PDB file of C-alpha atoms in Angstrom:
ATOM      1  CA  GLU A   1     -84.729 -15.499 -72.614  1.00 51.00           C
ATOM      2  CA  THR A   2     -87.092 -17.834 -70.757  1.00 64.00           C
ATOM      3  CA  GLY A   3     -85.823 -20.428 -68.313  1.00 90.00           C
ATOM      4  CA  VAL A   4     -86.857 -24.027 -67.828  1.00 94.00           C
ATOM      5  CA  THR A   5     -90.431 -24.338 -66.585  1.00 95.00           C
ATOM      6  CA  GLN A   6     -92.140 -27.427 -65.197  1.00 97.00           C
ATOM      7  CA  SER A   7     -95.769 -28.187 -64.501  1.00 97.00           C
ATOM      8  CA  PRO A   8     -97.459 -28.908 -62.249  1.00 97.00           C
ATOM      9  CA  THR A   9     -95.403 -27.812 -59.230  1.00 96.00           C
ATOM     10  CA  HIS A  10     -97.099 -30.254 -56.868  1.00 96.00           C
ATOM     11  CA  LEU A  11     -99.124 -33.394 -57.460  1.00 96.00           C
ATOM     12  CA  ILE A  12    -100.728 -36.073 -55.292  1.00 98.00           C
ATOM     13  CA  LYS A  13    -101.572 -39.426 -56.862  1.00 98.00           C
ATOM     14  CA  THR A  14    -102.793 -42.797 -55.630  1.00 98.00           C
ATOM     15  CA  ARG A  15    -100.719 -45.959 -55.934  1.00 98.00           C
ATOM     16  CA  GLY A  16    -101.387 -47.688 -59.269  1.00 98.00           C
ATOM     17  CA  GLN A  17    -102.371 -44.496 -61.083  1.00 98.00           C
ATOM     18  CA  GLN A  18    -100.543 -42.902 -64.001  1.00 98.00           C
ATOM     19  CA  VAL A  19     -99.014 -39.416 -64.094  1.00 98.00           C
ATOM     20  CA  THR A  20     -97.674 -37.035 -66.756  1.00 98.00           C
ATOM     21  CA  LEU A  21     -95.201 -34.287 -65.908  1.00 98.00           C
ATOM     22  CA  ARG A  22     -94.322 -31.506 -68.354  1.00 98.00           C
ATOM     23  CA  CYS A  23     -91.232 -29.454 -69.067  1.00 97.00           C
ATOM     24  CA  SER A  24     -90.582 -26.485 -71.336  1.00 95.00           C
ATOM     25  CA  SER A  25     -86.917 -26.166 -72.168  1.00 91.00           C
ATOM     26  CA  GLN A  26     -84.950 -22.937 -72.127  1.00 88.00           C
ATOM     27  CA  SER A  27     -85.123 -20.969 -75.347  1.00 86.00           C
ATOM     28  CA  GLY A  28     -82.611 -22.309 -77.873  1.00 85.00           C
ATOM     29  CA  HIS A  29     -82.010 -25.591 -76.028  1.00 88.00           C
ATOM     30  CA  ASN A  30     -82.618 -28.878 -77.864  1.00 88.00           C
ATOM     31  CA  THR A  31     -81.730 -31.421 -75.159  1.00 90.00           C
ATOM     32  CA  VAL A  32     -83.880 -32.316 -72.166  1.00 93.00           C
ATOM     33  CA  SER A  33     -82.924 -34.599 -69.289  1.00 93.00           C
ATOM     34  CA  TRP A  34     -85.136 -35.862 -66.482  1.00 96.00           C
ATOM     35  CA  TYR A  35     -83.957 -36.622 -62.958  1.00 96.00           C
ATOM     36  CA  GLN A  36     -85.608 -38.056 -59.849  1.00 97.00           C
ATOM     37  CA  GLN A  37     -84.575 -36.639 -56.477  1.00 97.00           C
ATOM     38  CA  ALA A  38     -85.703 -38.454 -53.349  1.00 96.00           C
ATOM     39  CA  LEU A  39     -85.628 -36.576 -50.054  1.00 93.00           C
ATOM     40  CA  GLY A  40     -82.074 -36.114 -48.803  1.00 91.00           C
ATOM     41  CA  GLN A  41     -80.532 -37.581 -51.944  1.00 94.00           C
ATOM     42  CA  GLY A  42     -78.905 -36.194 -55.052  1.00 95.00           C
ATOM     43  CA  PRO A  43     -80.794 -36.243 -58.364  1.00 95.00           C
ATOM     44  CA  GLN A  44     -80.744 -39.555 -60.280  1.00 95.00           C
ATOM     45  CA  PHE A  45     -80.682 -39.640 -64.072  1.00 92.00           C
ATOM     46  CA  ILE A  46     -83.848 -41.096 -65.631  1.00 95.00           C
ATOM     47  CA  PHE A  47     -83.353 -40.408 -69.353  1.00 92.00           C
ATOM     48  CA  GLN A  48     -82.415 -37.769 -71.877  1.00 91.00           C
ATOM     49  CA  TYR A  49     -84.027 -36.626 -75.130  1.00 91.00           C
ATOM     50  CA  TYR A  50     -82.143 -35.013 -77.976  1.00 88.00           C
ATOM     51  CA  ARG A  51     -84.043 -33.764 -81.022  1.00 86.00           C
ATOM     52  CA  GLU A  52     -87.099 -35.890 -80.141  1.00 90.00           C
ATOM     53  CA  GLU A  53     -85.222 -39.158 -79.625  1.00 90.00           C
ATOM     54  CA  GLU A  54     -84.234 -40.900 -76.385  1.00 89.00           C
ATOM     55  CA  ASN A  55     -80.516 -40.505 -75.973  1.00 85.00           C
ATOM     56  CA  GLY A  56     -79.746 -42.675 -72.981  1.00 86.00           C
ATOM     57  CA  ARG A  57     -81.484 -44.059 -69.922  1.00 88.00           C
ATOM     58  CA  GLY A  58     -80.577 -44.570 -66.294  1.00 89.00           C
ATOM     59  CA  ASN A  59     -81.534 -47.480 -64.063  1.00 89.00           C
ATOM     60  CA  PHE A  60     -85.312 -46.956 -64.150  1.00 94.00           C
ATOM     61  CA  PRO A  61     -87.994 -49.484 -65.154  1.00 96.00           C
ATOM     62  CA  PRO A  62     -89.956 -49.234 -68.448  1.00 96.00           C
ATOM     63  CA  ARG A  63     -92.989 -47.787 -66.648  1.00 98.00           C
ATOM     64  CA  PHE A  64     -91.000 -44.527 -66.748  1.00 98.00           C
ATOM     65  CA  SER A  65     -91.317 -43.214 -70.290  1.00 97.00           C
ATOM     66  CA  GLY A  66     -90.986 -39.911 -72.046  1.00 96.00           C
ATOM     67  CA  LEU A  67     -91.493 -37.809 -75.125  1.00 96.00           C
ATOM     68  CA  GLN A  68     -89.899 -34.768 -76.676  1.00 95.00           C
ATOM     69  CA  PHE A  69     -91.871 -32.565 -79.045  1.00 94.00           C
ATOM     70  CA  PRO A  70     -90.712 -30.563 -82.103  1.00 93.00           C
ATOM     71  CA  ASN A  71     -90.501 -27.403 -79.962  1.00 90.00           C
ATOM     72  CA  TYR A  72     -88.168 -29.399 -77.627  1.00 91.00           C
ATOM     73  CA  SER A  73     -90.601 -29.413 -74.710  1.00 94.00           C
ATOM     74  CA  SER A  74     -90.870 -32.787 -73.004  1.00 96.00           C
ATOM     75  CA  GLU A  75     -93.099 -35.066 -70.973  1.00 97.00           C
ATOM     76  CA  LEU A  76     -92.300 -37.680 -68.361  1.00 98.00           C
ATOM     77  CA  ASN A  77     -94.910 -40.397 -67.928  1.00 98.00           C
ATOM     78  CA  VAL A  78     -94.976 -42.820 -65.030  1.00 98.00           C
ATOM     79  CA  ASN A  79     -97.385 -45.773 -65.068  1.00 98.00           C
ATOM     80  CA  ALA A  80     -98.495 -47.981 -62.178  1.00 98.00           C
ATOM     81  CA  LEU A  81     -97.282 -45.532 -59.545  1.00 98.00           C
ATOM     82  CA  GLU A  82     -95.599 -46.960 -56.455  1.00 98.00           C
ATOM     83  CA  LEU A  83     -95.092 -45.310 -53.070  1.00 98.00           C
ATOM     84  CA  ASP A  84     -91.329 -45.107 -53.747  1.00 97.00           C
ATOM     85  CA  ASP A  85     -92.011 -42.923 -56.782  1.00 98.00           C
ATOM     86  CA  SER A  86     -92.681 -40.050 -54.371  1.00 98.00           C
ATOM     87  CA  ALA A  87     -89.920 -37.542 -55.125  1.00 97.00           C
ATOM     88  CA  LEU A  88     -89.004 -34.228 -56.726  1.00 97.00           C
ATOM     89  CA  TYR A  89     -88.845 -34.692 -60.501  1.00 98.00           C
ATOM     90  CA  LEU A  90     -86.427 -32.337 -62.206  1.00 97.00           C
ATOM     91  CA  CYS A  91     -86.114 -31.402 -65.836  1.00 96.00           C
ATOM     92  CA  ALA A  92     -82.885 -29.924 -67.208  1.00 94.00           C
ATOM     93  CA  SER A  93     -82.252 -28.440 -70.630  1.00 92.00           C
ATOM     94  CA  SER A  94     -79.066 -27.746 -72.555  1.00 87.00           C
ATOM     95  CA  LEU A  95     -77.827 -27.099 -76.079  1.00 84.00           C
ATOM     96  CA  ASP A  96     -76.646 -30.311 -77.746  1.00 76.00           C
ATOM     97  CA  GLY A  97     -76.116 -31.761 -74.264  1.00 69.00           C
ATOM     98  CA  ASN A  98     -72.617 -30.361 -74.199  1.00 66.00           C
ATOM     99  CA  THR A  99     -73.122 -27.182 -72.236  1.00 67.00           C
ATOM    100  CA  GLU A 100     -74.170 -26.535 -68.678  1.00 78.00           C
ATOM    101  CA  ALA A 101     -77.588 -28.011 -67.929  1.00 84.00           C
ATOM    102  CA  PHE A 102     -80.149 -25.592 -66.474  1.00 90.00           C
ATOM    103  CA  PHE A 103     -82.801 -27.045 -64.206  1.00 94.00           C
ATOM    104  CA  GLY A 104     -86.439 -26.202 -63.702  1.00 95.00           C
ATOM    105  CA  GLN A 105     -87.982 -25.776 -60.262  1.00 95.00           C
ATOM    106  CA  GLY A 106     -89.196 -29.360 -60.238  1.00 96.00           C
ATOM    107  CA  THR A 107     -92.493 -31.170 -59.713  1.00 97.00           C
ATOM    108  CA  ARG A 108     -93.083 -32.594 -56.250  1.00 97.00           C
ATOM    109  CA  LEU A 109     -94.949 -35.909 -56.701  1.00 98.00           C
ATOM    110  CA  THR A 110     -96.512 -37.602 -53.690  1.00 98.00           C
ATOM    111  CA  VAL A 111     -97.909 -41.104 -54.099  1.00 98.00           C
ATOM    112  CA  VAL A 112    -100.329 -42.241 -51.382  1.00 97.00           C
TER     113      VAL A 112
ATOM    114  CA  GLU B   1     -69.185 -48.748 -59.638  1.00 70.00           C
ATOM    115  CA  ASP B   2     -68.657 -45.073 -60.350  1.00 72.00           C
ATOM    116  CA  GLN B   3     -69.496 -42.858 -57.415  1.00 87.00           C
ATOM    117  CA  VAL B   4     -69.567 -39.272 -56.259  1.00 94.00           C
ATOM    118  CA  THR B   5     -69.052 -38.708 -52.535  1.00 96.00           C
ATOM    119  CA  GLN B   6     -69.494 -35.345 -50.886  1.00 97.00           C
ATOM    120  CA  SER B   7     -68.281 -34.358 -47.452  1.00 97.00           C
ATOM    121  CA  PRO B   8     -69.231 -33.217 -44.967  1.00 97.00           C
ATOM    122  CA  GLU B   9     -72.963 -33.998 -45.191  1.00 97.00           C
ATOM    123  CA  ALA B  10     -73.738 -30.842 -43.218  1.00 98.00           C
ATOM    124  CA  LEU B  11     -71.677 -27.800 -42.291  1.00 98.00           C
ATOM    125  CA  ARG B  12     -72.520 -24.962 -39.934  1.00 98.00           C
ATOM    126  CA  LEU B  13     -70.494 -21.752 -40.214  1.00 97.00           C
ATOM    127  CA  GLN B  14     -70.565 -18.344 -38.645  1.00 97.00           C
ATOM    128  CA  GLU B  15     -70.813 -15.421 -41.027  1.00 97.00           C
ATOM    129  CA  GLY B  16     -67.311 -14.642 -42.293  1.00 96.00           C
ATOM    130  CA  GLU B  17     -65.899 -18.073 -41.348  1.00 97.00           C
ATOM    131  CA  SER B  18     -64.320 -19.505 -44.529  1.00 97.00           C
ATOM    132  CA  SER B  19     -64.359 -23.241 -45.264  1.00 98.00           C
ATOM    133  CA  SER B  20     -64.272 -25.853 -48.034  1.00 98.00           C
ATOM    134  CA  LEU B  21     -66.620 -28.550 -49.288  1.00 98.00           C
ATOM    135  CA  ASN B  22     -65.211 -31.732 -50.784  1.00 98.00           C
ATOM    136  CA  CYS B  23     -66.364 -33.849 -53.725  1.00 98.00           C
ATOM    137  CA  SER B  24     -64.456 -37.041 -54.462  1.00 96.00           C
ATOM    138  CA  TYR B  25     -65.254 -39.187 -57.471  1.00 93.00           C
ATOM    139  CA  THR B  26     -64.394 -42.483 -59.085  1.00 89.00           C
ATOM    140  CA  VAL B  27     -65.271 -42.142 -62.761  1.00 81.00           C
ATOM    141  CA  SER B  28     -63.314 -43.367 -65.726  1.00 77.00           C
ATOM    142  CA  GLY B  29     -62.930 -40.898 -68.525  1.00 76.00           C
ATOM    143  CA  LEU B  30     -64.461 -37.912 -66.751  1.00 79.00           C
ATOM    144  CA  ARG B  31     -65.831 -35.393 -69.227  1.00 81.00           C
ATOM    145  CA  GLY B  32     -66.710 -32.677 -66.745  1.00 87.00           C
ATOM    146  CA  LEU B  33     -67.420 -31.903 -63.086  1.00 92.00           C
ATOM    147  CA  PHE B  34     -70.276 -29.615 -62.144  1.00 94.00           C
ATOM    148  CA  TRP B  35     -71.230 -27.699 -59.005  1.00 97.00           C
ATOM    149  CA  TYR B  36     -74.831 -26.708 -58.334  1.00 96.00           C
ATOM    150  CA  ARG B  37     -76.567 -24.845 -55.505  1.00 97.00           C
ATOM    151  CA  GLN B  38     -80.020 -26.046 -54.436  1.00 97.00           C
ATOM    152  CA  ASP B  39     -82.406 -24.196 -52.152  1.00 96.00           C
ATOM    153  CA  PRO B  40     -85.133 -26.204 -50.339  1.00 91.00           C
ATOM    154  CA  GLY B  41     -87.924 -27.337 -52.691  1.00 87.00           C
ATOM    155  CA  LYS B  42     -86.230 -25.758 -55.722  1.00 91.00           C
ATOM    156  CA  GLY B  43     -84.293 -27.046 -58.706  1.00 94.00           C
ATOM    157  CA  PRO B  44     -80.484 -26.960 -58.724  1.00 95.00           C
ATOM    158  CA  GLU B  45     -78.881 -23.700 -59.853  1.00 94.00           C
ATOM    159  CA  PHE B  46     -75.762 -24.027 -62.003  1.00 92.00           C
ATOM    160  CA  LEU B  47     -72.545 -22.641 -60.482  1.00 95.00           C
ATOM    161  CA  PHE B  48     -69.447 -24.025 -62.247  1.00 93.00           C
ATOM    162  CA  THR B  49     -68.133 -26.573 -64.726  1.00 92.00           C
ATOM    163  CA  LEU B  50     -64.554 -27.852 -64.485  1.00 94.00           C
ATOM    164  CA  TYR B  51     -63.004 -29.983 -67.206  1.00 90.00           C
ATOM    165  CA  SER B  52     -59.375 -30.676 -66.347  1.00 91.00           C
ATOM    166  CA  ALA B  53     -57.153 -31.125 -63.307  1.00 92.00           C
ATOM    167  CA  GLY B  54     -55.702 -27.834 -62.138  1.00 95.00           C
ATOM    168  CA  GLU B  55     -58.626 -25.797 -63.400  1.00 96.00           C
ATOM    169  CA  GLU B  56     -60.135 -23.174 -61.079  1.00 97.00           C
ATOM    170  CA  LYS B  57     -63.243 -21.014 -61.383  1.00 97.00           C
ATOM    171  CA  GLU B  58     -64.555 -18.223 -59.171  1.00 97.00           C
ATOM    172  CA  LYS B  59     -67.879 -16.532 -58.628  1.00 95.00           C
ATOM    173  CA  GLU B  60     -68.315 -13.991 -55.861  1.00 95.00           C
ATOM    174  CA  ARG B  61     -67.426 -15.776 -52.594  1.00 96.00           C
ATOM    175  CA  LEU B  62     -67.139 -19.201 -54.231  1.00 98.00           C
ATOM    176  CA  LYS B  63     -64.112 -20.819 -55.828  1.00 98.00           C
ATOM    177  CA  ALA B  64     -64.084 -24.315 -57.336  1.00 98.00           C
ATOM    178  CA  THR B  65     -60.942 -26.350 -57.957  1.00 97.00           C
ATOM    179  CA  LEU B  66     -60.360 -29.754 -59.563  1.00 95.00           C
ATOM    180  CA  THR B  67     -57.756 -32.491 -59.171  1.00 92.00           C
ATOM    181  CA  LYS B  68     -57.704 -35.937 -60.761  1.00 87.00           C
ATOM    182  CA  LYS B  69     -59.777 -37.462 -57.987  1.00 91.00           C
ATOM    183  CA  GLU B  70     -61.599 -34.658 -56.211  1.00 95.00           C
ATOM    184  CA  SER B  71     -62.953 -31.162 -56.350  1.00 97.00           C
ATOM    185  CA  PHE B  72     -63.234 -28.509 -53.682  1.00 98.00           C
ATOM    186  CA  LEU B  73     -65.709 -25.692 -53.342  1.00 98.00           C
ATOM    187  CA  HIS B  74     -64.096 -22.972 -51.241  1.00 98.00           C
ATOM    188  CA  ILE B  75     -66.386 -20.458 -49.578  1.00 97.00           C
ATOM    189  CA  THR B  76     -64.703 -17.249 -48.476  1.00 97.00           C
ATOM    190  CA  ALA B  77     -66.330 -15.043 -45.817  1.00 97.00           C
ATOM    191  CA  PRO B  78     -69.774 -16.644 -46.245  1.00 97.00           C
ATOM    192  CA  LYS B  79     -73.007 -14.770 -45.629  1.00 97.00           C
ATOM    193  CA  PRO B  80     -76.368 -16.165 -44.418  1.00 97.00           C
ATOM    194  CA  GLU B  81     -77.677 -16.020 -47.997  1.00 97.00           C
ATOM    195  CA  ASP B  82     -75.074 -18.648 -48.950  1.00 97.00           C
ATOM    196  CA  SER B  83     -77.046 -21.194 -46.905  1.00 98.00           C
ATOM    197  CA  ALA B  84     -78.161 -23.974 -49.275  1.00 98.00           C
ATOM    198  CA  THR B  85     -77.329 -27.515 -50.341  1.00 98.00           C
ATOM    199  CA  TYR B  86     -74.341 -27.680 -52.685  1.00 98.00           C
ATOM    200  CA  LEU B  87     -74.388 -30.545 -55.162  1.00 98.00           C
ATOM    201  CA  CYS B  88     -71.451 -31.951 -57.071  1.00 97.00           C
ATOM    202  CA  ALA B  89     -72.033 -33.930 -60.283  1.00 94.00           C
ATOM    203  CA  VAL B  90     -69.780 -35.687 -62.774  1.00 91.00           C
ATOM    204  CA  GLN B  91     -70.328 -36.329 -66.435  1.00 84.00           C
ATOM    205  CA  PRO B  92     -69.071 -39.808 -67.336  1.00 79.00           C
ATOM    206  CA  PRO B  93     -68.697 -40.734 -71.009  1.00 73.00           C
ATOM    207  CA  TYR B  94     -71.027 -43.761 -70.917  1.00 68.00           C
ATOM    208  CA  LEU B  95     -74.238 -42.974 -68.979  1.00 61.00           C
ATOM    209  CA  ASN B  96     -75.933 -42.049 -72.209  1.00 62.00           C
ATOM    210  CA  GLN B  97     -74.938 -42.139 -75.867  1.00 61.00           C
ATOM    211  CA  ALA B  98     -73.726 -38.569 -75.946  1.00 59.00           C
ATOM    212  CA  GLY B  99     -71.937 -38.812 -72.612  1.00 60.00           C
ATOM    213  CA  THR B 100     -73.835 -35.848 -71.278  1.00 70.00           C
ATOM    214  CA  ALA B 101     -75.867 -37.215 -68.359  1.00 82.00           C
ATOM    215  CA  LEU B 102     -74.815 -36.470 -64.794  1.00 88.00           C
ATOM    216  CA  ILE B 103     -74.107 -38.560 -61.690  1.00 90.00           C
ATOM    217  CA  PHE B 104     -74.785 -36.500 -58.563  1.00 94.00           C
ATOM    218  CA  GLY B 105     -73.495 -36.752 -55.035  1.00 96.00           C
ATOM    219  CA  LYS B 106     -75.896 -36.423 -52.092  1.00 96.00           C
ATOM    220  CA  GLY B 107     -74.818 -32.867 -51.419  1.00 97.00           C
ATOM    221  CA  THR B 108     -73.492 -30.803 -48.523  1.00 98.00           C
ATOM    222  CA  THR B 109     -76.033 -28.717 -46.626  1.00 97.00           C
ATOM    223  CA  LEU B 110     -74.444 -25.450 -45.582  1.00 98.00           C
ATOM    224  CA  SER B 111     -75.917 -23.246 -42.858  1.00 98.00           C
ATOM    225  CA  VAL B 112     -74.414 -19.807 -42.260  1.00 98.00           C
ATOM    226  CA  SER B 113     -75.543 -17.897 -39.198  1.00 97.00           C
ATOM    227  CA  SER B 114     -75.074 -14.197 -38.539  1.00 94.00           C
TER     228      SER B 114
END
């Protein structure tokens, strides 16, 4: 059984650029959630995908968007990067969203 | 506004010195309360889910309990390898359509010295 994997692990981008982060869900899981964790804070819910459709969104602007693919892997896209977007981005997968969510190791994004 | 508050923010213990971490929440219609462990620069690692007041779960030196307004994570005879940030999260029914998204607290950073 494979766990949740995220890529890349670290990334440095310039303000105004666009970035794509990737997540492979745990085997058998069909639900993927994305969270943003700023330094010293708890993770904040960005959105969730269930069977390729967005299934809820937190308080994040439209420049944060996502996709889920038929194999249940997912992407998080952020346009027009701002300095405050610097954070650890976490992906979590679960089965039908009703079981414990298992997190990947995260992608550390630094915007300069 | 629904909130999750964890206390203390930081806790230093000697090896073998038992203590408790607190998570208080204000959420209507709580579906579940989760505890995670997070090591620096890593993703959270699932520990427990609690669903109803009075429920308790144990794993090695950790025991989680739940009341209607708060949860405790009891650490018995901790070891240095228990040092980490412990996150509490609640699952309200409304954050997303399925009611499965999580609201996290800021965490308690535990340091255990030998």
